[in-house]
Coordinates of C-alpha atoms and ligand atoms in Angstrom, one line a residue:
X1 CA -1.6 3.6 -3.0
X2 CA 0.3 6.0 -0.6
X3 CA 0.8 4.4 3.2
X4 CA -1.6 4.9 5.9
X5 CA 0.1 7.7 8.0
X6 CA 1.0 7.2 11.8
X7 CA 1.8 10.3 14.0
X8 CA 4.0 9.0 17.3
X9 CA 3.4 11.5 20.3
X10 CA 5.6 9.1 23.4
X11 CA 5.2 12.1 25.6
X12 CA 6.3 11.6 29.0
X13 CA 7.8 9.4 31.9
X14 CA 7.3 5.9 30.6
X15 CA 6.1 6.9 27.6
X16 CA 9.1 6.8 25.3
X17 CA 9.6 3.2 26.6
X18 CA 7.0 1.6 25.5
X19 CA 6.5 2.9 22.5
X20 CA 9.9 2.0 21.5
X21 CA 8.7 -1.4 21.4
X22 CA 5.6 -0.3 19.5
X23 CA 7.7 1.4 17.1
X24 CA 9.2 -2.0 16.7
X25 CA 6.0 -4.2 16.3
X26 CA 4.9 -1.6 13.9
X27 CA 7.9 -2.1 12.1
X28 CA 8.0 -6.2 12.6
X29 CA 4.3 -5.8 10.5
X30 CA 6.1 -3.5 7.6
X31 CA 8.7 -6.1 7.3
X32 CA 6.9 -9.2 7.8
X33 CA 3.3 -8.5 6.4
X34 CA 4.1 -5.7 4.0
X35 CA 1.7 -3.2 6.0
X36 CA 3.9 -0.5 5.8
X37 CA 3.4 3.2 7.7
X38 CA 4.4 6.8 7.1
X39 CA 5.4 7.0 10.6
X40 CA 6.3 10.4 11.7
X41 CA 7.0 11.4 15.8
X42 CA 6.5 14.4 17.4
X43 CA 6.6 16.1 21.2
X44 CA 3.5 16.2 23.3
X45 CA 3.0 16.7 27.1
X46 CA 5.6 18.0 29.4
X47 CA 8.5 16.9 26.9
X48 CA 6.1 19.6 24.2
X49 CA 6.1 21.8 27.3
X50 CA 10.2 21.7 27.4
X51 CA 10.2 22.8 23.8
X52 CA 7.9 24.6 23.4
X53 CA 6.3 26.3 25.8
X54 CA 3.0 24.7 25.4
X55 CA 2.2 20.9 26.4
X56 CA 0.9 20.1 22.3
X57 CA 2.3 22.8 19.7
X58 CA 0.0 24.3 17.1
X59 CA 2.0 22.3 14.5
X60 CA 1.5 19.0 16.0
X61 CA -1.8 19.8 16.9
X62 CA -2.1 20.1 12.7
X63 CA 0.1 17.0 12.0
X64 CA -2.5 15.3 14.2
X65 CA -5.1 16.4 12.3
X66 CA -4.0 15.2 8.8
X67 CA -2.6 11.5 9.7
X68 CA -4.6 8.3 9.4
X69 CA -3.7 7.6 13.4
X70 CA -2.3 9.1 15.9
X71 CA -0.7 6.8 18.8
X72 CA 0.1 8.5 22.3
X73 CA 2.2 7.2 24.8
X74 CA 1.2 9.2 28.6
X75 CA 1.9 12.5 29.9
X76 CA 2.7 14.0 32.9
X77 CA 5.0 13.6 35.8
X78 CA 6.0 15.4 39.2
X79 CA 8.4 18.0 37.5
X80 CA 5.4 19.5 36.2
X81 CA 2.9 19.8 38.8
X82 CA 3.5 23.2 39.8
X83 CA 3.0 24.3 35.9
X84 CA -0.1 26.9 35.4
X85 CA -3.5 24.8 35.2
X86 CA -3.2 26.2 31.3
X87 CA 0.0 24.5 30.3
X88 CA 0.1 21.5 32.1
X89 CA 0.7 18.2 30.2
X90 CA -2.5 16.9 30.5
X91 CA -3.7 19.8 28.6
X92 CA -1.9 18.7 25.5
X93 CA -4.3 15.5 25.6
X94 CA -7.3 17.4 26.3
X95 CA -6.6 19.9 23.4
X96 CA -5.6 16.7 20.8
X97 CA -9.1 14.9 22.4
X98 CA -11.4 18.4 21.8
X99 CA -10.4 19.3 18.6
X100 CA -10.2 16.3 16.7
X101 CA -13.9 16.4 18.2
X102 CA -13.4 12.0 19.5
X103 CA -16.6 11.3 20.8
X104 CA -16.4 7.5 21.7
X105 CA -14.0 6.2 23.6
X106 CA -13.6 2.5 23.7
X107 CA -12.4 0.7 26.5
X108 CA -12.1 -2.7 25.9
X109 CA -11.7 -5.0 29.4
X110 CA -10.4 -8.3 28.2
X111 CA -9.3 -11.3 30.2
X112 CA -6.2 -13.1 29.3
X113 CA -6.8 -16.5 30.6
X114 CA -2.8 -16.8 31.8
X115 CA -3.5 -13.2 34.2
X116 CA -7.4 -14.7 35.4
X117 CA -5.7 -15.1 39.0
X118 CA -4.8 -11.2 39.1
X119 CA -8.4 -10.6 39.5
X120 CA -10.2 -9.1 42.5
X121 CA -12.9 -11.5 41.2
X122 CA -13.2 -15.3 41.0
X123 CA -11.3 -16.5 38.4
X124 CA -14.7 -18.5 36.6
X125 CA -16.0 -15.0 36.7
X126 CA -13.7 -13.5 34.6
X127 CA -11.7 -15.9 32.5
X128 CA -12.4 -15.3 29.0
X129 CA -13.5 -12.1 29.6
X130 CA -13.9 -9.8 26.6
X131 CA -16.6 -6.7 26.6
X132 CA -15.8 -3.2 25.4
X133 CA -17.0 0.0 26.8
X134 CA -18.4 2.7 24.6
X135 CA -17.9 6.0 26.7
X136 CA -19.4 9.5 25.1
X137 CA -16.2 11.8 25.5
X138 CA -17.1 15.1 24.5
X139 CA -20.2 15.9 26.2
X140 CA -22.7 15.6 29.1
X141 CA -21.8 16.4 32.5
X142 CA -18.2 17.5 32.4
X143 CA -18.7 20.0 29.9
X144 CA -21.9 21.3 30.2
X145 CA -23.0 25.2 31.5
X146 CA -24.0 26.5 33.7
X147 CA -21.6 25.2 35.7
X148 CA -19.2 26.8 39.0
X149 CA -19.1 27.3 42.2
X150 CA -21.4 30.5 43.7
X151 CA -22.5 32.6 46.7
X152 CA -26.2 31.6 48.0
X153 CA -26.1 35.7 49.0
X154 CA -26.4 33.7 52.5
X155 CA -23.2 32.9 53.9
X156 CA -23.0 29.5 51.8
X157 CA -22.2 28.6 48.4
X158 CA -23.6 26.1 46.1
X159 CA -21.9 24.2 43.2
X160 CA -23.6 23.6 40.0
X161 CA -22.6 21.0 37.1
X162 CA -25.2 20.3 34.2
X163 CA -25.8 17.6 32.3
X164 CA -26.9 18.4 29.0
X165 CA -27.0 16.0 25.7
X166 CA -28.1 16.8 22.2
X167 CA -30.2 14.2 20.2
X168 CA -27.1 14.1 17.5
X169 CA -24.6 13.5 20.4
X170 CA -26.3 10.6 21.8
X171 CA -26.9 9.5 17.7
X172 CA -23.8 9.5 17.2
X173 CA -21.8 7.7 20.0
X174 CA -24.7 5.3 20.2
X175 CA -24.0 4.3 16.1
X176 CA -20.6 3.8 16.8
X177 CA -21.5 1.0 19.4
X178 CA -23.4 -0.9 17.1
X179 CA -21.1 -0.4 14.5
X180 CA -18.8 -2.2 16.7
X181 CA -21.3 -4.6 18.4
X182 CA -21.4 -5.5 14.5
X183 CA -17.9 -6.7 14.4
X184 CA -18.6 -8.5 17.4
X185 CA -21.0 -10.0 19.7
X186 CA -24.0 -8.0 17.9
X187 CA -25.1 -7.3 21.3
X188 CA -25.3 -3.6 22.9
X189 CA -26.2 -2.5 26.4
X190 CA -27.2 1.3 26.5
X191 CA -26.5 2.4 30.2
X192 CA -28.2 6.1 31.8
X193 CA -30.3 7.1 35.0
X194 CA -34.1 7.3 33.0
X195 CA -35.3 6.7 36.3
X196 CA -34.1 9.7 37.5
X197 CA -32.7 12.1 35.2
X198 CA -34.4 13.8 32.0
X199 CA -31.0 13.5 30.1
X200 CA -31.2 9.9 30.8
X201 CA -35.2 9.4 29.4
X202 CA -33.6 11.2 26.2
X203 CA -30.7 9.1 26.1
X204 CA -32.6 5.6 26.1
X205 CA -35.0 7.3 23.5
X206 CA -32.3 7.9 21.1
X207 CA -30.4 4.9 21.3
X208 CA -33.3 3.1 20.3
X209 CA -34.4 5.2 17.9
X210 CA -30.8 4.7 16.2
X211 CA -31.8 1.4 16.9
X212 CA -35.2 0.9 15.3
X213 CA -34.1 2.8 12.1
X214 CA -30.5 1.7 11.5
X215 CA -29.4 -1.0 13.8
X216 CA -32.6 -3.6 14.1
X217 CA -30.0 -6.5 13.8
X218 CA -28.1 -5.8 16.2
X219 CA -29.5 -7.1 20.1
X220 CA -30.0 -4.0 22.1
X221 CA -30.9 -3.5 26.0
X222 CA -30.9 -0.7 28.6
X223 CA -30.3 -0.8 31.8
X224 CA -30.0 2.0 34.8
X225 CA -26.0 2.6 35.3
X226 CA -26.4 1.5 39.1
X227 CA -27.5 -1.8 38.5
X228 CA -24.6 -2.2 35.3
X229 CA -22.0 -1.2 37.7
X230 CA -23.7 -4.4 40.0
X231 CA -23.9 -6.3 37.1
X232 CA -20.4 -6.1 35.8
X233 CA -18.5 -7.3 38.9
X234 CA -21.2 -10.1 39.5
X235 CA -22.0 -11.5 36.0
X236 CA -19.1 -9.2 33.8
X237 CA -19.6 -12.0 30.9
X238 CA -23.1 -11.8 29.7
X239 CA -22.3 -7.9 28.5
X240 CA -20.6 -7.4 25.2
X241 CA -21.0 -3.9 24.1
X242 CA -21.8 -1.4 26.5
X243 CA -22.3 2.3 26.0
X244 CA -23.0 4.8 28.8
X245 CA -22.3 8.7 28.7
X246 CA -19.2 10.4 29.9
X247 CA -20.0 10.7 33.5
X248 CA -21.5 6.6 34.1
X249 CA -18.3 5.7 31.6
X250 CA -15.6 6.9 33.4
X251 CA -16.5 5.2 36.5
X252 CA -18.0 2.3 34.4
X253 CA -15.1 2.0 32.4
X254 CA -12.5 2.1 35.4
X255 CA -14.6 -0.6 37.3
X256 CA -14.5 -3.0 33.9
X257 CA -10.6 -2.6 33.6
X258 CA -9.7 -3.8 37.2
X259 CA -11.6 -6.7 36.2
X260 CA -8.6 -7.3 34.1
X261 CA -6.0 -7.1 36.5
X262 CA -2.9 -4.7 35.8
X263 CA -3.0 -0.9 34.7
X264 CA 0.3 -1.6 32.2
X265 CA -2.2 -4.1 30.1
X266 CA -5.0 -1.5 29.2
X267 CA -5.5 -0.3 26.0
X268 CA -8.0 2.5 24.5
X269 CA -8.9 4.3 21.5
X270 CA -11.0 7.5 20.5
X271 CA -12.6 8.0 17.5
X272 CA -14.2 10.9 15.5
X273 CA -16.3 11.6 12.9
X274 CA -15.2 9.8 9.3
X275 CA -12.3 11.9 7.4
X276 CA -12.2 12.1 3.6
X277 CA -10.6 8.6 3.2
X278 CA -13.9 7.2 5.5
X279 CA -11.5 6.2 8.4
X280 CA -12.8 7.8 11.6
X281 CA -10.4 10.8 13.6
X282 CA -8.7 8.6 15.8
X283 CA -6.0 8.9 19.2
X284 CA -4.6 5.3 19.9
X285 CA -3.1 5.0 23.7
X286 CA -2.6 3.1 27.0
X287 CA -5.2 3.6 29.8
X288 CA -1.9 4.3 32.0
X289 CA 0.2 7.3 32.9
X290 CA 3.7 8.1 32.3
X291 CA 4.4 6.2 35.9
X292 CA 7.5 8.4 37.1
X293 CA 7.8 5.9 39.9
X294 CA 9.1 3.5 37.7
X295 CA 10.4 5.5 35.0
X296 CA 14.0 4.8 33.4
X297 CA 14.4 1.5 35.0
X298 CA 13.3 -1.2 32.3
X299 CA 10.5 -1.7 34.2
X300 CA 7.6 -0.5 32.3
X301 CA 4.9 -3.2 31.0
X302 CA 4.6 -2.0 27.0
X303 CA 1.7 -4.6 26.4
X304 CA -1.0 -1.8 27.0
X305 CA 0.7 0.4 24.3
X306 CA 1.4 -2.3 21.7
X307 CA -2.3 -3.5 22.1
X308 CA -3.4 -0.1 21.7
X309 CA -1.6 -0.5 18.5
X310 CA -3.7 -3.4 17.5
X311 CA -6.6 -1.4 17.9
X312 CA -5.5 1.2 15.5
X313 CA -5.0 -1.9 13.3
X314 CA -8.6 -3.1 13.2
X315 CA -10.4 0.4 13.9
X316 CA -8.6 2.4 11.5
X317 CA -6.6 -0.2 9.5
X318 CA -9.3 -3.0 8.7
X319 CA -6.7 -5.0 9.4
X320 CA -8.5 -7.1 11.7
X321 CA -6.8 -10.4 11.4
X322 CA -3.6 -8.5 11.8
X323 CA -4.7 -7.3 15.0
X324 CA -5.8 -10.7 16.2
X325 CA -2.4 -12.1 15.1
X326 CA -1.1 -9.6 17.3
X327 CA -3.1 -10.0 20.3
X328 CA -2.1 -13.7 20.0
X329 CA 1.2 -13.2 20.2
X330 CA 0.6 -11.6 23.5
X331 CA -1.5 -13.9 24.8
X332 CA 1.1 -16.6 23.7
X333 CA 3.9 -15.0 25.7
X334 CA 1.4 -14.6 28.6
X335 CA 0.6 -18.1 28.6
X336 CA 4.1 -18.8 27.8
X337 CA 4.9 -17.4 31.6
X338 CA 6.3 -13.9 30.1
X339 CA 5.8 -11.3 32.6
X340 CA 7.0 -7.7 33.7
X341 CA 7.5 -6.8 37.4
X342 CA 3.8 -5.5 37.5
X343 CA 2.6 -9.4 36.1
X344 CA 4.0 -11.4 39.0
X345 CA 2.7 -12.9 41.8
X346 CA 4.6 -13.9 44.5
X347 CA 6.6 -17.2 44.0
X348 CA 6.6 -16.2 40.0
X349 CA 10.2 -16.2 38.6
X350 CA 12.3 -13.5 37.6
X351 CA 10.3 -10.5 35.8
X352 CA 11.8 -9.2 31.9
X353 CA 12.5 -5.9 31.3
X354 CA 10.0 -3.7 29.1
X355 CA 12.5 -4.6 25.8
X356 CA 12.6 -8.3 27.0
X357 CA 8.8 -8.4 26.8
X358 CA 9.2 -6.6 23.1
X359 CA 11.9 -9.1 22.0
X360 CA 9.2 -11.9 23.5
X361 CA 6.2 -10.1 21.6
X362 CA 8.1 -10.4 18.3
X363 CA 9.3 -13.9 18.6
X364 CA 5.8 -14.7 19.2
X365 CA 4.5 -13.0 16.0
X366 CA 7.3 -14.5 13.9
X367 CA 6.3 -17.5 15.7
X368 CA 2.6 -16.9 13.5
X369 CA 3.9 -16.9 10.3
Ligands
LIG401 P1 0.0 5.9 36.5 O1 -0.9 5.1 35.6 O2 1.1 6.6 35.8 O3 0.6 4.8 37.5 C1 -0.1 4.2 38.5 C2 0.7 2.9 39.0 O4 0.7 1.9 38.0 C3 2.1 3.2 39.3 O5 2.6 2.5 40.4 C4 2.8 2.8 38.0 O6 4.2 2.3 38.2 C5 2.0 1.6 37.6 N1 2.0 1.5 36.1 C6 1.3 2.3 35.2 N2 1.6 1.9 34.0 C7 2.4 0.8 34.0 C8 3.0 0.0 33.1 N3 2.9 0.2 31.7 N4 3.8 -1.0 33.5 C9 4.0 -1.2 34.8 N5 3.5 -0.5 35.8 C10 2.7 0.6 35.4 O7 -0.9 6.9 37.3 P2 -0.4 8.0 38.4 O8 0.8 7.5 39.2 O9 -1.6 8.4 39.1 O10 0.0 9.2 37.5 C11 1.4 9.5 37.1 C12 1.4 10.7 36.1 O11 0.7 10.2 34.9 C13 0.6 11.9 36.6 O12 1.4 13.0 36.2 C14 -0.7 11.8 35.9 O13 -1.3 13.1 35.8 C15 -0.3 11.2 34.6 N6 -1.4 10.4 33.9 C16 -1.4 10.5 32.6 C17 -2.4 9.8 31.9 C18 -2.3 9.8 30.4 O14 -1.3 10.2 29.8 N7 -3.3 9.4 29.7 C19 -3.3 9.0 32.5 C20 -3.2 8.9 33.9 C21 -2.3 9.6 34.6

């Protein structure tokens, strides 16, 4: 059978540096494991921009629509802030994000036991942490018309932003939670406003509709987003899946990953529909940007990225064990007292450099086998 396919977009600032040590992970599993990928790399973002003109090029956009997996590293950066709104790098994401149509995005906010003192939070609060948060991506509030900003024909204006959601769009992000709450917990919490909000009355209704008819094994329960944003920083533990729309998910999602501690250990994925070969659309990357304050200088963290990478092993891959053994390896190099400049606390030693924590990262997995 041909090899899964891996498009590479590093993108900007500190981009390129941590997926260099992706790149060398992904290679440690070709060697070592005998999972071998087609990996090809391309431009995206202000280093696109640079090329091309545009931040994603029509050709990558199509490369990204014919691989298995597509892994990003960040965009952006200060040299191209005063770009037109239209070719800014961000856009690149945006266009790779609409038109591979990737509804859910999973945040997962994971405590490492060896990082439970970067907390805000007690540390019995969040040690052991692991939950993941199911956020609708396409839809709802930030998309929907009529939307803009208008004369009241009085001397004021008024803004106007609408929330709209079809049945299908809440069917669809709502399966994928349980399809993940399967592979874990078996527990989902569906999170909306029905108290308030008409799109939220229709959004509990079709989550347990998908529930009733396709999911009855799996332990479902709603609550209003307001009390699940008090709920995850009093008692962040008793959740396991949780799946809100875009709007509550951003702000959920952001709120669950400071539970965690540092931005450079953040990982996300968004997935599609199913292609032909039954493995969903899917864009791999770290929750971080290309941090220009820090770029060229060794000092990026690359753990985000290469456990962004372990979830393209288990949600694309169904190479689940593979993605554990990875994400043991990190939390073996974490225990082990690893850590990049963003990791340590005063009175820590000296920090690695973002190839040092790579080289660690490896020795760890050949440590597993
Ligand atoms: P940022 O995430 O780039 O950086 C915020 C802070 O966290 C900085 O101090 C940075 O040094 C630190 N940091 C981030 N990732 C790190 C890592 N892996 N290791 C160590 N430290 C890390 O956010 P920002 O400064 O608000 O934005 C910088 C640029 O990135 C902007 O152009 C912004 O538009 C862009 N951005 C891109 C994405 C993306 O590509 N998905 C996301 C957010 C911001």
């Amino acid at each position: 059978m041909a090899n899964p396919t891996l498009l590479i977009l590093p993108g900007d600032g500190i981009g390129p540096e941590v997926m260099s040590e992706v790149t060398r992970v992904i290679d440690w599993f070709g060697a070592k494991r005998g999972l071998k990928f087609d990996v090809s790399e391309d431009l995206v973002g202000g280093a696109a921009y640079d090329t091309h003109g545009v931040p994603l090029a029509d050709a990558t956009m199509d490369k990204a629509q014919a691989v298995d997996a597509v892994l990003l590293g960040a965009v952006g950066g200060p040299k191209y802030d005063d770009l037109d709104f239209s070719v800014k790098p961000e856009r690149g994401l945006l266009r790779l994000r609409k038109e591979m149509d990737l509804f859910a995005n999973l945040r997962p906010a994971q405590c490492f036991d060896a990082l439970a003192d970067f907390s805000s939070l007690k540390k019995d609060v969040v040690a052991g942490l692991d939950i993941m948060i199911v956020r609708e991506l396409t839809s709802g509030v930030y998309f929907g018309e009529p939307r803009g900003i208008f004369d009241d024909n009085e001397g004021g204006r008024f803004g106007v932003n609408t929330q709209r959601y079809t049945t299908e769009e809440i069917r669809r992000v709502a399966r994928a939670a349980f399809e993940l709450a399967r592979r874990r917990g078996n527990k989902v919490c569906s999170m909306e406003k029905a108290n308030v909000m008409e799109s939220g009355i229709l959004w509990r209704e079709e989550v347990t509709w998908v529930h009733e008819n396709e999911y009855q094994d799996v332990e479902l329960s709603h609550m209003y987003a307001d009390n699940g944003a008090m709920q995850l920083v009093r008692w962040p533990k008793q959740f396991d899946v949780i799946v809100t729309d875009n709007l509550f998910g951003d702000v959920l999602s952001d709120c669950a990953a400071m539970l965690t501690g540092s931005l450079g250990m953040l990982p996300s994925a968004s997935l599609g529909a199913p292609m032909e070969s039954g493995r969903p659309k899917a864009l791999y990357e770290p929750v971080h940007g290309s941090a220009p304050d820090i770029t060229g200088q060794g000092k990026a963290n690359p753990i985000a990225c290469i456990l962004s990478f372990a979830m393209a092993l288990r949600y694309s891959f169904d190479q689940g064990d593979e993605a554990t053994r990875l994400e043991k390896a990190v939390e073996q190099v974490l225990a082990d007292g690893v850590r990049t400049a963003d990791l340590m606390q005063k009175g820590d030693g000296k920090p690695v450099s973002t190839t040092q924590m790579g080289d660690a990262i490896l020795a760890a997995l050949d440590a597993t086998i």
